[in-house]
Short mmCIF file of C-alpha atoms and ligand atoms in Angstrom, two decimals:
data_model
loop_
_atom_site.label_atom_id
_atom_site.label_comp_id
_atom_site.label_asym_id
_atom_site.label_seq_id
_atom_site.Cartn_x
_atom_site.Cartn_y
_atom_site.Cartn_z
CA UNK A 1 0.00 0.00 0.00
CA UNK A 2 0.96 3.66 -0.77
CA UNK A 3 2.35 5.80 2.16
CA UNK A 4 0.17 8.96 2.90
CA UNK A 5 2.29 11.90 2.40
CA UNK A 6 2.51 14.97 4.56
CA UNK A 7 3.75 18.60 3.67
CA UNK A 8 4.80 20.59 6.49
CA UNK A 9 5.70 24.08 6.20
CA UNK A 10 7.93 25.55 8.68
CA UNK A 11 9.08 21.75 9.16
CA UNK A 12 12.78 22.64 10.34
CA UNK A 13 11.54 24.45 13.45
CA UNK A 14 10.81 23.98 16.41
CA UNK A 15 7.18 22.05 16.45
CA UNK A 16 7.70 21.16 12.79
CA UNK A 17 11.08 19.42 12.87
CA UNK A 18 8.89 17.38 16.06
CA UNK A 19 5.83 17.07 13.35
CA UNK A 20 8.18 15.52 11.01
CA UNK A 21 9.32 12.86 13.75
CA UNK A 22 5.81 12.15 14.47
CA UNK A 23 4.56 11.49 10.76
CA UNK A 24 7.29 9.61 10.04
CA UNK A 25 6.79 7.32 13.15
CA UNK A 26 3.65 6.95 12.46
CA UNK A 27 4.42 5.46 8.88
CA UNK A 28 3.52 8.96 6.88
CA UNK A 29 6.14 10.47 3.96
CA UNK A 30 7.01 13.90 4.83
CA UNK A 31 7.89 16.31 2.75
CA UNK A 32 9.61 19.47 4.52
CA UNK A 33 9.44 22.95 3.43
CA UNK A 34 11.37 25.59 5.26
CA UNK A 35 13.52 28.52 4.29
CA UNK A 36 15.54 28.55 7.27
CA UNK A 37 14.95 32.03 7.93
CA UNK A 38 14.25 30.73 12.04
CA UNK A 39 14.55 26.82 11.42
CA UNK A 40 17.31 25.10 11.37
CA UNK A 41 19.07 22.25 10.10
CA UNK A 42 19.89 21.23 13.07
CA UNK A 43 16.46 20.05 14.05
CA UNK A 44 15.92 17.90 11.26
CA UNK A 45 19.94 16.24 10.25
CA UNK A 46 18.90 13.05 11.95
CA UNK A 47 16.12 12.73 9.26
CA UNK A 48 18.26 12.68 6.16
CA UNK A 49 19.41 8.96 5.89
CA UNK A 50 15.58 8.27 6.01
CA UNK A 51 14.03 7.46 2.67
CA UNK A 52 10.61 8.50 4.10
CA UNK A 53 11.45 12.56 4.65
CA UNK A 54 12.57 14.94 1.81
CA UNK A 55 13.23 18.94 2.47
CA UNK A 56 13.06 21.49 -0.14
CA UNK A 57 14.87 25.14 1.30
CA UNK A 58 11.87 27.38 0.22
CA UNK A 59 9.73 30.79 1.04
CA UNK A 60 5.95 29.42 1.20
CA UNK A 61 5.14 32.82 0.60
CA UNK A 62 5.86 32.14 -3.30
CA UNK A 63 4.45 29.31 -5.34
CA UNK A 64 5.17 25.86 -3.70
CA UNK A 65 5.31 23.04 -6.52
CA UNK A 66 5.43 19.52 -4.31
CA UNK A 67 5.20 16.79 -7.25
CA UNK A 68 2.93 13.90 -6.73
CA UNK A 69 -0.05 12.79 -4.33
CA UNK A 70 -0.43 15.27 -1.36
CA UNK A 71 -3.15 13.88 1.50
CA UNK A 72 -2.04 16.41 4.52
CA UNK A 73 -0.38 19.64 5.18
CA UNK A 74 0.50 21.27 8.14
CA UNK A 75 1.14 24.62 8.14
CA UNK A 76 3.73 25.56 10.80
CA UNK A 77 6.07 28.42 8.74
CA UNK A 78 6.05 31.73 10.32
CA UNK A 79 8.88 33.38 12.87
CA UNK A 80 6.88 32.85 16.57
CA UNK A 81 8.57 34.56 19.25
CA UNK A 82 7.82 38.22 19.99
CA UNK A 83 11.35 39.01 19.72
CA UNK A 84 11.53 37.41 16.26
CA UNK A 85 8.27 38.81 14.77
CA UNK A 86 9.75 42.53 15.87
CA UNK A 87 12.50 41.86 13.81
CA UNK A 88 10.83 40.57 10.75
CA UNK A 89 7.66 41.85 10.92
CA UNK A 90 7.10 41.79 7.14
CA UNK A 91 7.97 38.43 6.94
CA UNK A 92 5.68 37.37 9.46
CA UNK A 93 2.47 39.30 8.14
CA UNK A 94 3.65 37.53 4.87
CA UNK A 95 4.16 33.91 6.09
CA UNK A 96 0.84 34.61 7.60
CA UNK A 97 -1.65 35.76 4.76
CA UNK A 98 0.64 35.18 1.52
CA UNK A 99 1.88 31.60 2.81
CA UNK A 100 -1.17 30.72 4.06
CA UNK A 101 -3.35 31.48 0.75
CA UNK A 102 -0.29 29.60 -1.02
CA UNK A 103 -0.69 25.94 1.33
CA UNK A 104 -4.66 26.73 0.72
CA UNK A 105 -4.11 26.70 -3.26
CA UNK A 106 -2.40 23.70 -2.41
CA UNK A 107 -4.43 21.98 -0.39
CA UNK A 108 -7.23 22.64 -2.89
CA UNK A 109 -5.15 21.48 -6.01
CA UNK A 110 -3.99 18.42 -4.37
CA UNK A 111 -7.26 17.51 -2.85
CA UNK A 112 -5.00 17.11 1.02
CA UNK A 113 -6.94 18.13 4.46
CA UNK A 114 -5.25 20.93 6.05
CA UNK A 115 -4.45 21.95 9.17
CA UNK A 116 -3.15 25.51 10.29
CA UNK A 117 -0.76 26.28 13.32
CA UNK A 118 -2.59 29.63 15.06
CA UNK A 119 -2.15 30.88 18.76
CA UNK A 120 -3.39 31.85 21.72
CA UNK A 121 -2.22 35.35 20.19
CA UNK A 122 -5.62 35.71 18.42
CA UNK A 123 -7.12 36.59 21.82
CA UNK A 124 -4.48 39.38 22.43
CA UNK A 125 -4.97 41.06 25.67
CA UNK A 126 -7.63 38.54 26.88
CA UNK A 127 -10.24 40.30 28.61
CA UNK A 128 -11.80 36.99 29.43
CA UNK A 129 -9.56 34.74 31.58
CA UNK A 130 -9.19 31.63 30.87
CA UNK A 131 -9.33 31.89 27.10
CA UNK A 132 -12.25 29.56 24.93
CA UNK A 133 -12.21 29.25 21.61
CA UNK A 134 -15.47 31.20 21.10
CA UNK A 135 -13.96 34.20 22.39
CA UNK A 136 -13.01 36.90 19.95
CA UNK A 137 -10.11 38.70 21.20
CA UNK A 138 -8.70 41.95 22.43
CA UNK A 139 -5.43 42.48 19.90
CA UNK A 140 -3.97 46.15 18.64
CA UNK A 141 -3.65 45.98 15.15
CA UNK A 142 -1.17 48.72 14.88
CA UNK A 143 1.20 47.55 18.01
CA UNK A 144 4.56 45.71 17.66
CA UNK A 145 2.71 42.37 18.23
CA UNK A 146 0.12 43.27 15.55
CA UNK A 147 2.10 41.57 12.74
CA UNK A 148 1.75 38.01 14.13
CA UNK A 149 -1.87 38.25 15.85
CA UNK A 150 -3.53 40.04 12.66
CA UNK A 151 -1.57 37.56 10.15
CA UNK A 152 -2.63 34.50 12.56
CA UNK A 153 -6.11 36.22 12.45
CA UNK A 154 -6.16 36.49 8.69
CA UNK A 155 -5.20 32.98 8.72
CA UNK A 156 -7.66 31.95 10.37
CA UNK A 157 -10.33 33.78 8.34
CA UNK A 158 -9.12 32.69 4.77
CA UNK A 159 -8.55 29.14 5.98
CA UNK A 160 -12.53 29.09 6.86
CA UNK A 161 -13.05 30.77 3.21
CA UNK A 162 -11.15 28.13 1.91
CA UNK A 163 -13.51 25.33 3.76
CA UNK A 164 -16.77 27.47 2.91
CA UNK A 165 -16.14 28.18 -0.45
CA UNK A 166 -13.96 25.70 -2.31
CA UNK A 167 -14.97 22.68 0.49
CA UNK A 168 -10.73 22.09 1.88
CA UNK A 169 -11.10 20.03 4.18
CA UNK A 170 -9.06 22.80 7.25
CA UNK A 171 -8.34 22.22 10.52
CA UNK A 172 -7.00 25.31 13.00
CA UNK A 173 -4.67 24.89 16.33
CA UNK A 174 -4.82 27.62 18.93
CA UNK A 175 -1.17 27.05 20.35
CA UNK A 176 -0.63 28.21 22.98
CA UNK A 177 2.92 28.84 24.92
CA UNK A 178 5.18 25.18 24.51
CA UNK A 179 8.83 24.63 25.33
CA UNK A 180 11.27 21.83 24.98
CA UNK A 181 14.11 20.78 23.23
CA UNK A 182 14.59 22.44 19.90
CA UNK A 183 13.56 25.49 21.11
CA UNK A 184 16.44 28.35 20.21
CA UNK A 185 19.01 29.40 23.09
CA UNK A 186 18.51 32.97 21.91
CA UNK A 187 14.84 32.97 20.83
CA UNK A 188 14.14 35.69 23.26
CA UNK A 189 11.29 33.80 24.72
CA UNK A 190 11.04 33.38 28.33
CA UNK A 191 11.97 30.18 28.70
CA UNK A 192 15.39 29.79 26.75
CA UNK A 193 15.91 33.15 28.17
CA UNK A 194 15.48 32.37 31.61
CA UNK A 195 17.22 28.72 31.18
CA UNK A 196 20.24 30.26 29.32
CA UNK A 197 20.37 33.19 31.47
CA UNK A 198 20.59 31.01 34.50
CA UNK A 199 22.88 28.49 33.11
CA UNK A 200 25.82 31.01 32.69
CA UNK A 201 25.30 33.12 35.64
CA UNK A 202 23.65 36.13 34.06
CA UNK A 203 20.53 37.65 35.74
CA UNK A 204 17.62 36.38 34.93
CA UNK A 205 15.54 39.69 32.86
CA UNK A 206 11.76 39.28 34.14
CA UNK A 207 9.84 42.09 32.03
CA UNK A 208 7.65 44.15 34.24
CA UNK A 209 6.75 43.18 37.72
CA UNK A 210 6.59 39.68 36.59
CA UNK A 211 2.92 39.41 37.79
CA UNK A 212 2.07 38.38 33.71
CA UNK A 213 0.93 34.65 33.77
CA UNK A 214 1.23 31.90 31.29
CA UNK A 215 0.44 28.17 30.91
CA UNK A 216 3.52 26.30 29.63
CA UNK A 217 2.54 23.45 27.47
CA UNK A 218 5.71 20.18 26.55
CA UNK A 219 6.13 19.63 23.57
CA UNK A 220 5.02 16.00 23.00
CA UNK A 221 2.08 16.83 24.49
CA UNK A 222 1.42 19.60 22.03
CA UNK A 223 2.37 17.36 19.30
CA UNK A 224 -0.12 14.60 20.65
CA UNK A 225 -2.66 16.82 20.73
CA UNK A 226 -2.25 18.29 17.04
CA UNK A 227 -1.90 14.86 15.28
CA UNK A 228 -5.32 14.35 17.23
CA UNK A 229 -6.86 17.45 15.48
CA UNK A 230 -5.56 16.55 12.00
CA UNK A 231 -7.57 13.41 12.11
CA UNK A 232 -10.05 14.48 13.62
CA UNK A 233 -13.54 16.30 12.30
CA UNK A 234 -13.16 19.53 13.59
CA UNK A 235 -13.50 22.19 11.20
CA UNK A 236 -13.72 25.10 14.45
CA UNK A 237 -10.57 26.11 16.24
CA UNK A 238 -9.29 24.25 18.80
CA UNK A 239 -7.13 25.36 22.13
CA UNK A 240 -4.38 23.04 22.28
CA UNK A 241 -2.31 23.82 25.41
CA UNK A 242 -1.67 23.31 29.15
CA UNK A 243 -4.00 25.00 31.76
CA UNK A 244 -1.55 25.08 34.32
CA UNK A 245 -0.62 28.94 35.02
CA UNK A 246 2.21 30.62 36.53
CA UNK A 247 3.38 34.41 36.73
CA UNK A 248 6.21 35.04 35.10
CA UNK A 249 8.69 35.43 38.28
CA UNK A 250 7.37 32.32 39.99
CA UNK A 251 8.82 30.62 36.39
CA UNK A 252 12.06 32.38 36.81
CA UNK A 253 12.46 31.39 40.40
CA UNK A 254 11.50 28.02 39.11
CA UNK A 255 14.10 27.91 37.07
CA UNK A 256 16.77 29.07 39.40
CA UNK A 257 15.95 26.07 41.52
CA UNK A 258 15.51 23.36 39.00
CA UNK A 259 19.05 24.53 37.60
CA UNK A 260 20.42 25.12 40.88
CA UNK A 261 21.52 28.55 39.98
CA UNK A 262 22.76 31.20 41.71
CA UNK A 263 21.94 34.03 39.50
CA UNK A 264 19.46 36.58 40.54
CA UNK A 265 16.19 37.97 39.05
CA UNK A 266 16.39 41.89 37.79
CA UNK A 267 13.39 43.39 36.67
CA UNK A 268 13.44 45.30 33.34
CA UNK A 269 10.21 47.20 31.30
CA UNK A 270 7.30 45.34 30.08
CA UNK A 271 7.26 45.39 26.25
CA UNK A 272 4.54 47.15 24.83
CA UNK A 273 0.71 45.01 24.43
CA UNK A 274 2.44 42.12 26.40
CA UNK A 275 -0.57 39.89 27.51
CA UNK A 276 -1.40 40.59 31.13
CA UNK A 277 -2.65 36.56 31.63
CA UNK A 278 -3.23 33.89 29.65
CA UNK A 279 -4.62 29.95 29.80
CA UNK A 280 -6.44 27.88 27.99
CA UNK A 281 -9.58 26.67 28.66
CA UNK A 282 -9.23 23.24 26.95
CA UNK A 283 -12.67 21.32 27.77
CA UNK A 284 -12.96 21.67 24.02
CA UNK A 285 -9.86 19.42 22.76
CA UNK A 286 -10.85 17.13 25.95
CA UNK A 287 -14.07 16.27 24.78
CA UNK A 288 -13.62 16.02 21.49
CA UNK A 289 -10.11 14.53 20.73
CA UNK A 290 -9.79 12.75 24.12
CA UNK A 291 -6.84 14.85 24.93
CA UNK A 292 -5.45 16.34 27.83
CA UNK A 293 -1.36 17.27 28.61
CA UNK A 294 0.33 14.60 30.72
CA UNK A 295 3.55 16.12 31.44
CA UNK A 296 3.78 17.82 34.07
CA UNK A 297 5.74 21.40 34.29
CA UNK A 298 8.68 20.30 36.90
CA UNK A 299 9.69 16.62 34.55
CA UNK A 300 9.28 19.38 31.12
CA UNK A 301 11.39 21.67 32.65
CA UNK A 302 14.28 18.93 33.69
CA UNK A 303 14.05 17.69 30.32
CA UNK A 304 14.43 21.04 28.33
CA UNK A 305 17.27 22.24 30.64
CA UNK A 306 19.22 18.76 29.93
CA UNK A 307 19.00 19.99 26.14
CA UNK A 308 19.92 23.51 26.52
CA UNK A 309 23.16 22.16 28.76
CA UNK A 310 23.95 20.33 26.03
CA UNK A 311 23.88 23.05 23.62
CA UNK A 312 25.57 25.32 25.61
CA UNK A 313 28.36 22.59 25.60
CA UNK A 314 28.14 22.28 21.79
CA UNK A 315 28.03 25.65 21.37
N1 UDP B 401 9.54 37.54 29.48
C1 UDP B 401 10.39 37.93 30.51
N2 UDP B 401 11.74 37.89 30.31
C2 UDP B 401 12.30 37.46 29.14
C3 UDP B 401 11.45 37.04 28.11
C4 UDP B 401 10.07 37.10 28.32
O1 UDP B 401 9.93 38.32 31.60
O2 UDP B 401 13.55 37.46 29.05
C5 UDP B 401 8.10 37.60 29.71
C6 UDP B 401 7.30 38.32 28.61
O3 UDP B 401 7.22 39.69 28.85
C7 UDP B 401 5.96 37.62 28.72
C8 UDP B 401 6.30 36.22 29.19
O4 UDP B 401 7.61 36.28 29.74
O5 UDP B 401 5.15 38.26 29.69
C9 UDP B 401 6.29 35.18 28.08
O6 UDP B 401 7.03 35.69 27.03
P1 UDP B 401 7.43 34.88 25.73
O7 UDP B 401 8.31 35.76 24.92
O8 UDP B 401 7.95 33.56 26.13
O9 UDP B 401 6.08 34.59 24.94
P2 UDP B 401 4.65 35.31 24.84
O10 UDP B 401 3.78 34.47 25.69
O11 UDP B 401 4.71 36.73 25.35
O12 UDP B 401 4.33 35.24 23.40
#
């Protein structure tokens, strides 16, 4: 019988270089598509030698040709971290709306089911605590984060055109904050900051008071929960995420203990529209996929900091 084949997009980051391990485990080909502009080689080397997984070094934002049968697509291509998307904000309103109508032309051509990587960034500023899917959202178009939310928004909204009009089969993620190994030393996010911060002595830089809160999500659970969508019926958004939430300083001081660090915590300004809370209400993705995150924070965190040691020692 003929493998299925999977494109993923963005498949030499972070989730997608994980994707590509999880489609090929579970007996998929993969085809990954990345131009490396925050992926890297790195995450996806040990894939190479296997006849299963092909990459092809291109910008999704301009006409992907992928020869042959096509059943799924993930899209996962755009720059994520807020410190990324300030730096290459075109790109990211781009990868957003210009790569996402490209992987819909696609999908449609090829006759594949589709699923779309969004965020928890759609709700902006939640004014509604913890966040379902059938809440709209607070975001500022014009602010520095604008360029992600409104290009995850418009994703959203011409993925659903896609499915109304033209019948794709699309499925959307809400993603909220993950970590784990892959994830870039000097991403900027709070995590890798925090971990590589504390692993070389440096103070640990919590933004504002550190009162913000987040829910941390590991990454195989993430995955778990995506592969879940993607076979799944659901044509709505789905939350995929851990509900567990912590401010911002009791994760530093977290860290500090798990690494047994001696640095200390200094307290620099809160960058502009940063989200004041933010947790997923997940009864959705519970009832209908069966899914729920198993790790929890304390065994992700040991497991993460094991791979950043290492990379500091490659490095
Ligand atoms: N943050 C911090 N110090 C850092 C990096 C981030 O205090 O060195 C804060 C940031 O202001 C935010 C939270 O940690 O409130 C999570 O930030 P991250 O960049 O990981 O992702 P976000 O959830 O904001 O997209």
């Amino acid at each position: 019988m003929n493998k299925k084949v999977a494109v993923i997009t963005g498949g030499a980051g972070f989730l997608g270089s994980h994707l590509c391990d999880r489609l090929l485990k579970e007996g998929l080909k993969v085809v990954c598509i990345d131009n490396l502009l925050t992926g890297s080689l790195d995450n996806i080397s040990h894939l190479f030698q296997n006849e299963n997984f092909v990459f092809y070094k291109h910008d999704v934002t301009n006409f992907i040709h992928v020869p042959g049968n096509v059943d799924y697509i993930l899209h996962f291509a755009s720059p994520a971290s807020p410190i990324d998307y300030l730096q290459l904000p075109i790109q990211t309103l781009k990868v957003g709306s210009l790569g996402t109508h490209k992987v819909l032309g696609m999908a449609k051509d090829k006759n594949a089911r589709i699923l779309i990587a969004s965020t928890s960034e759609v709700y902006g500023d939640p004014a509604v605590h913890p966040q379902k899917e059938d809440y709209w959202g607070n975001v500022n178009p014009i602010g520095p984060r604008g360029v992600y939310d409104e290009a995850k928004r418009f994703a959203e909204a011409i993925t659903m055109a896609y499915h109304r009009y033209h019948n794709v089969e699309t499925r959307i993620v809400r993603i909220f904050n993950t970590y784990g190994p892959r994830m870039r030393l000097q991403d900027g996010r709070a995590l890798p900051a925090f971990v590589s911060q504390a692993l070389s002595g440096e103070d640990l830089t919590v933004f504002g008071d550190g009162s913000q809160t987040r829910s941390f999500c590991y990454v195989s659970d993430l995955i778990e929960g995506i592969y879940r969508l993607l076979l799944s019926d659901e044509v709505d958004p789905v939350n995929i995420g851990n509900p567990q939430e912590i401010t911002i300083k009791e994760f530093a001081e977290e860290v500090l203990k798990i690494t047994g660090s001696n640095s200390k915590i200094i307290y620099t300004p809160l960058p502009e529209d940063d989200p004041k809370v933010r947790q997923p209400d997940i009864s959705k993705a519970k009832r209908i996929l069966g899914w729920e995150p198993k790790v929890e924070r304390g065994e992700g965190l040991k497991r993460t900091i094991e791979y950043f040691r290492e990379q500091l020692k490659i490095k």
